[in-house]
PDB file of C-alpha atoms in Angstrom:
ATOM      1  CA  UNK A  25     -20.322  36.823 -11.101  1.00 93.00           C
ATOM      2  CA  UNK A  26     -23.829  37.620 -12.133  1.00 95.00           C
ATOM      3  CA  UNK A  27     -26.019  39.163  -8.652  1.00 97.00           C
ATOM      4  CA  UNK A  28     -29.946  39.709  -9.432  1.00 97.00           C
ATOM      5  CA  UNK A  29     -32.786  40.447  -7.163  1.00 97.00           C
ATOM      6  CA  UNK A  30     -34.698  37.645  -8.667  1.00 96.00           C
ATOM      7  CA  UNK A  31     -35.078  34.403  -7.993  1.00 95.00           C
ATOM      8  CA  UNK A  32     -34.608  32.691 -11.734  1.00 92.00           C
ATOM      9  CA  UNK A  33     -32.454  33.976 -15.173  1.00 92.00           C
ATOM     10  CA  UNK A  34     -34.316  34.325 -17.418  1.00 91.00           C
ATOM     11  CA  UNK A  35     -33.390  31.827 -20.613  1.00 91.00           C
ATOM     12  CA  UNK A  36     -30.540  29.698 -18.235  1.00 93.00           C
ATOM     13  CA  UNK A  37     -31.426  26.634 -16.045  1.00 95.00           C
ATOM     14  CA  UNK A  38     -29.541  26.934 -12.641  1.00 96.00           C
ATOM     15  CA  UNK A  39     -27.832  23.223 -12.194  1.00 96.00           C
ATOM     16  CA  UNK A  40     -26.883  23.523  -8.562  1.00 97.00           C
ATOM     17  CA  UNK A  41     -28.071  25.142  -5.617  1.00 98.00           C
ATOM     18  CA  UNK A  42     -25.109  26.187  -3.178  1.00 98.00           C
ATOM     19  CA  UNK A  43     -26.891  28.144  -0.626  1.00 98.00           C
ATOM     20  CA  UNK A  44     -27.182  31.682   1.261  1.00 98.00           C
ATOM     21  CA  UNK A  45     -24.097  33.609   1.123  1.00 98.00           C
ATOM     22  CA  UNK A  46     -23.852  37.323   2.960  1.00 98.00           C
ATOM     23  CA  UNK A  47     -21.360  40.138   3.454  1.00 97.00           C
ATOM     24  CA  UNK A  48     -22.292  43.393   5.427  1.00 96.00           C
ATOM     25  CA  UNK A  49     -20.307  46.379   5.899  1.00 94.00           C
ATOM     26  CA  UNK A  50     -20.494  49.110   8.666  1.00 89.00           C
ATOM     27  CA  UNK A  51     -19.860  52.561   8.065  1.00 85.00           C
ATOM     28  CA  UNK A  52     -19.633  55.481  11.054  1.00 79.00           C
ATOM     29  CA  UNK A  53     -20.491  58.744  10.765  1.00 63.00           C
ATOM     30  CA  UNK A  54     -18.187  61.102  11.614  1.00 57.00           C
ATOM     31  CA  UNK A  55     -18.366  64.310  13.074  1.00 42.00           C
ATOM     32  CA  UNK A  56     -17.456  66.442  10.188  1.00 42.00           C
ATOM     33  CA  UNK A  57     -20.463  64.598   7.903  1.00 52.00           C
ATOM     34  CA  UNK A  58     -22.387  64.862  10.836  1.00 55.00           C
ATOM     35  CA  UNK A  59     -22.211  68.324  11.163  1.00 45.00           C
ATOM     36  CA  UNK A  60     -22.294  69.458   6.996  1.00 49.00           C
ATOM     37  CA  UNK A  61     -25.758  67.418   7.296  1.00 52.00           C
ATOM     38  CA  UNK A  62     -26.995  68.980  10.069  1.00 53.00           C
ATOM     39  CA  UNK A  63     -26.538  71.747   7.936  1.00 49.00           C
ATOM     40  CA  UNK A  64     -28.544  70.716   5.019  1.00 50.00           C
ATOM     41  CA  UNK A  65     -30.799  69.400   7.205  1.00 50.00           C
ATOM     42  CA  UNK A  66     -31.786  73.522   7.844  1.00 46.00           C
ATOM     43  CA  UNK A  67     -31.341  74.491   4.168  1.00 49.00           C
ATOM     44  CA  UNK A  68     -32.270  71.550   2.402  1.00 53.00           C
ATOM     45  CA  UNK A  69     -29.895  69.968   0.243  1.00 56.00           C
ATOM     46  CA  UNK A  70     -28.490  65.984  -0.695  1.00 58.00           C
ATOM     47  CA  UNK A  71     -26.263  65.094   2.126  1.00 58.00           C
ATOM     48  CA  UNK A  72     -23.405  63.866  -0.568  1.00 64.00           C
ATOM     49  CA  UNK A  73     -21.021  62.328   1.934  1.00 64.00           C
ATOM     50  CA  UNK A  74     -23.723  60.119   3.438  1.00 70.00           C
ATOM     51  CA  UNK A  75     -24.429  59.147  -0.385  1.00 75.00           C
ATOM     52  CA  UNK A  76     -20.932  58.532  -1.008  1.00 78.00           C
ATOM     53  CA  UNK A  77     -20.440  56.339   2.215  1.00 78.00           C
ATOM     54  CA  UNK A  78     -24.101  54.505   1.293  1.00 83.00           C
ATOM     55  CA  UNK A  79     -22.540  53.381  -2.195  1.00 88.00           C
ATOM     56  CA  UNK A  80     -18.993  52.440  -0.670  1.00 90.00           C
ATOM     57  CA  UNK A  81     -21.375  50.342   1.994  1.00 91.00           C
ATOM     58  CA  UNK A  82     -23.241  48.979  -0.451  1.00 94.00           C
ATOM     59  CA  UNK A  83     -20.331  47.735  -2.737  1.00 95.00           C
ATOM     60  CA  UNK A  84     -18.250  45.999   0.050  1.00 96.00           C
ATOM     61  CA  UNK A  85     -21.217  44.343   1.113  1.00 97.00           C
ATOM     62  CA  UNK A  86     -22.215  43.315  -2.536  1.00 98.00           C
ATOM     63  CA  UNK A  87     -18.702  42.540  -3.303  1.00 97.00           C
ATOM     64  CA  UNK A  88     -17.900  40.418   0.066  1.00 98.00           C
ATOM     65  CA  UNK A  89     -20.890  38.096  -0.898  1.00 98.00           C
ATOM     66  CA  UNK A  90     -20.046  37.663  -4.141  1.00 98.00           C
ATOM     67  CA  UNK A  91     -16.356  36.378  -3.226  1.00 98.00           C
ATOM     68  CA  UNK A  92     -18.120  34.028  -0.516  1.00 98.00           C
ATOM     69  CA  UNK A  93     -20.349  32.799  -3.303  1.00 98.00           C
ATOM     70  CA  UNK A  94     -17.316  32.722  -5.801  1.00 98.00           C
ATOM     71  CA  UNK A  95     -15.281  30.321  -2.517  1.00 98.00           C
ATOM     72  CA  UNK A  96     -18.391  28.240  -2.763  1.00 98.00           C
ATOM     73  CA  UNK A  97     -17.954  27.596  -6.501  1.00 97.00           C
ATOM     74  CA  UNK A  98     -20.795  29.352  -7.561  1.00 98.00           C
ATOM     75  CA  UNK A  99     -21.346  31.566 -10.686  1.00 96.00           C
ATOM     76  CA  UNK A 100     -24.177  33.377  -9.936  1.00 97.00           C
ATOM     77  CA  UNK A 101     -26.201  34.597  -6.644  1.00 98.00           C
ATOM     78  CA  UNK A 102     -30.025  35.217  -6.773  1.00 98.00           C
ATOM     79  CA  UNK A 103     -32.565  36.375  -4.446  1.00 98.00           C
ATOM     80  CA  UNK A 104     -30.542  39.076  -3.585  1.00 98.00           C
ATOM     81  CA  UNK A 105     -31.472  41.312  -0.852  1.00 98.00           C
ATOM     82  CA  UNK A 106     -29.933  44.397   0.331  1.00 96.00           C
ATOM     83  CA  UNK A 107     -30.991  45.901   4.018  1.00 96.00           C
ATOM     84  CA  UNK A 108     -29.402  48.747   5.684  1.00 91.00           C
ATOM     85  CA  UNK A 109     -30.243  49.254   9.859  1.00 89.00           C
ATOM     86  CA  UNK A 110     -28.910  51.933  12.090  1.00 82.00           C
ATOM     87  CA  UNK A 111     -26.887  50.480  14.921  1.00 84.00           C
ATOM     88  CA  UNK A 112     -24.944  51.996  17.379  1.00 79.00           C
ATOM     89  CA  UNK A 113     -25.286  54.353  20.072  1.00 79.00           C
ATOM     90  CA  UNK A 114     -27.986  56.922  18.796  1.00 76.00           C
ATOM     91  CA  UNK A 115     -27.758  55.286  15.499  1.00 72.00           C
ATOM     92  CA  UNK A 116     -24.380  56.656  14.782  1.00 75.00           C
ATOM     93  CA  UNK A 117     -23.380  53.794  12.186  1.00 82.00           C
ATOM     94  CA  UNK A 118     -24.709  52.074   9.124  1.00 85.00           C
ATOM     95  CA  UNK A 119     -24.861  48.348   8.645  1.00 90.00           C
ATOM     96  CA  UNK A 120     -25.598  47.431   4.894  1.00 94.00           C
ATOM     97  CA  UNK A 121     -26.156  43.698   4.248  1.00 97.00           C
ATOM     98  CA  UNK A 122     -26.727  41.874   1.465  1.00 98.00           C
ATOM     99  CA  UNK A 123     -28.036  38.336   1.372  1.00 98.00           C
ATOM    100  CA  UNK A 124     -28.910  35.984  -1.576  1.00 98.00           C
ATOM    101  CA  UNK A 125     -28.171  32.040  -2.999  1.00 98.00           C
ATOM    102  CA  UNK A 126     -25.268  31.074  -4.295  1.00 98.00           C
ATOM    103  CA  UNK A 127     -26.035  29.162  -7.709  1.00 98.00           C
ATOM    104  CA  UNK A 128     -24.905  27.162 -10.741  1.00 97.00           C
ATOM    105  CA  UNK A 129     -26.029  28.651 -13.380  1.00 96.00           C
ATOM    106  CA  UNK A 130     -25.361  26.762 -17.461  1.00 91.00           C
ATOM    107  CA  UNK A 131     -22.951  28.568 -19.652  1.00 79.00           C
ATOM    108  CA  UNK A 132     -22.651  32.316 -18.293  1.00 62.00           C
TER     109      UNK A 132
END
Protein backbone atom coordinates (compact mmCIF):
# COMPACT_ATOMS: atom_id res chain seq x y z
CA UNK A 1 0.00 0.00 0.00
CA UNK A 2 1.60 3.16 -1.20
CA UNK A 3 0.55 6.42 1.56
CA UNK A 4 1.83 10.02 0.24
CA UNK A 5 1.08 13.44 1.44
CA UNK A 6 0.24 14.46 -2.03
CA UNK A 7 -2.54 14.56 -3.87
CA UNK A 8 -1.28 12.84 -7.42
CA UNK A 9 1.81 10.03 -8.25
CA UNK A 10 3.76 11.23 -10.09
CA UNK A 11 4.03 9.12 -13.66
CA UNK A 12 0.61 6.77 -12.64
CA UNK A 13 -3.03 7.79 -13.48
CA UNK A 14 -5.30 6.97 -10.41
CA UNK A 15 -8.45 4.95 -12.11
CA UNK A 16 -10.80 5.09 -9.16
CA UNK A 17 -11.52 7.26 -6.42
CA UNK A 18 -12.69 5.25 -3.19
CA UNK A 19 -12.85 7.92 -0.67
CA UNK A 20 -11.53 9.21 2.91
CA UNK A 21 -10.32 6.51 5.02
CA UNK A 22 -8.89 7.29 8.84
CA UNK A 23 -7.41 5.45 11.80
CA UNK A 24 -6.31 7.33 15.06
CA UNK A 25 -4.64 5.99 17.97
CA UNK A 26 -4.52 7.31 21.63
CA UNK A 27 -1.66 7.02 23.73
CA UNK A 28 -1.60 8.03 27.79
CA UNK A 29 1.05 9.22 29.54
CA UNK A 30 1.97 7.59 32.38
CA UNK A 31 3.33 8.61 35.48
CA UNK A 32 6.76 7.25 35.22
CA UNK A 33 7.25 9.22 31.54
CA UNK A 34 5.62 11.90 33.14
CA UNK A 35 7.89 12.30 35.75
CA UNK A 36 11.56 11.39 33.66
CA UNK A 37 10.19 14.49 31.47
CA UNK A 38 9.55 16.64 34.04
CA UNK A 39 12.97 16.01 34.59
CA UNK A 40 14.39 16.97 31.32
CA UNK A 41 12.15 19.53 31.26
CA UNK A 42 14.80 21.22 34.17
CA UNK A 43 17.96 19.92 32.46
CA UNK A 44 17.12 19.91 29.01
CA UNK A 45 17.22 16.84 27.18
CA UNK A 46 14.84 14.69 24.28
CA UNK A 47 12.07 13.22 26.25
CA UNK A 48 12.75 9.59 24.44
CA UNK A 49 9.71 7.80 25.80
CA UNK A 50 7.33 10.47 24.54
CA UNK A 51 9.29 9.96 21.08
CA UNK A 52 8.95 6.38 21.28
CA UNK A 53 5.12 6.49 22.13
CA UNK A 54 4.75 9.46 19.20
CA UNK A 55 6.16 6.86 16.53
CA UNK A 56 4.12 3.78 17.98
CA UNK A 57 1.00 6.48 17.67
CA UNK A 58 1.84 7.40 14.55
CA UNK A 59 2.23 3.83 13.02
CA UNK A 60 -1.12 2.37 14.35
CA UNK A 61 -2.78 5.26 13.08
CA UNK A 62 -0.95 5.06 9.62
CA UNK A 63 -1.31 1.40 9.62
CA UNK A 64 -5.21 1.27 10.71
CA UNK A 65 -5.97 3.52 7.61
CA UNK A 66 -4.16 1.77 5.37
CA UNK A 67 -6.05 -1.67 6.21
CA UNK A 68 -9.44 0.43 5.95
CA UNK A 69 -8.23 1.61 2.58
CA UNK A 70 -6.86 -1.97 1.72
CA UNK A 71 -11.03 -3.34 2.93
CA UNK A 72 -12.09 -0.74 0.45
CA UNK A 73 -10.05 -2.27 -2.39
CA UNK A 74 -7.80 0.38 -2.76
CA UNK A 75 -4.01 0.36 -3.56
CA UNK A 76 -2.95 3.51 -2.66
CA UNK A 77 -4.12 6.51 -0.21
CA UNK A 78 -3.23 10.20 -1.00
CA UNK A 79 -3.75 13.41 0.61
CA UNK A 80 -2.56 12.10 3.61
CA UNK A 81 -2.71 14.05 6.69
CA UNK A 82 -1.41 13.34 10.02
CA UNK A 83 -2.74 15.57 13.23
CA UNK A 84 -1.95 14.91 16.74
CA UNK A 85 -4.35 16.93 19.67
CA UNK A 86 -4.04 16.65 23.37
CA UNK A 87 -7.21 15.30 24.91
CA UNK A 88 -7.96 14.34 28.17
CA UNK A 89 -8.05 15.73 31.49
CA UNK A 90 -5.07 18.31 31.55
CA UNK A 91 -4.03 16.96 28.28
CA UNK A 92 -2.85 13.74 29.71
CA UNK A 93 -3.25 11.67 26.32
CA UNK A 94 -2.30 11.86 22.69
CA UNK A 95 -4.67 11.35 19.82
CA UNK A 96 -2.71 10.89 16.44
CA UNK A 97 -4.93 10.73 13.32
CA UNK A 98 -4.31 10.25 10.04
CA UNK A 99 -6.70 10.98 7.21
CA UNK A 100 -6.32 10.67 3.37
CA UNK A 101 -8.28 9.03 -0.03
CA UNK A 102 -8.36 5.78 -0.71
CA UNK A 103 -7.36 5.30 -4.54
CA UNK A 104 -6.85 3.12 -7.61
CA UNK A 105 -3.87 3.67 -8.73
CA UNK A 106 -2.52 1.64 -12.57
CA UNK A 107 0.07 -1.00 -12.13
CA UNK A 108 1.84 -0.39 -8.60
Amino acid sequence: MLIITTSNIEGKNITKYIGIVNGEAIIGANIVKDFFAGIRDVVGGRAGAYEQGLREAKSIALREMSEQAERLGANAVIGVDLDYEAIGPNGSMLMVSANGTAVVVESL
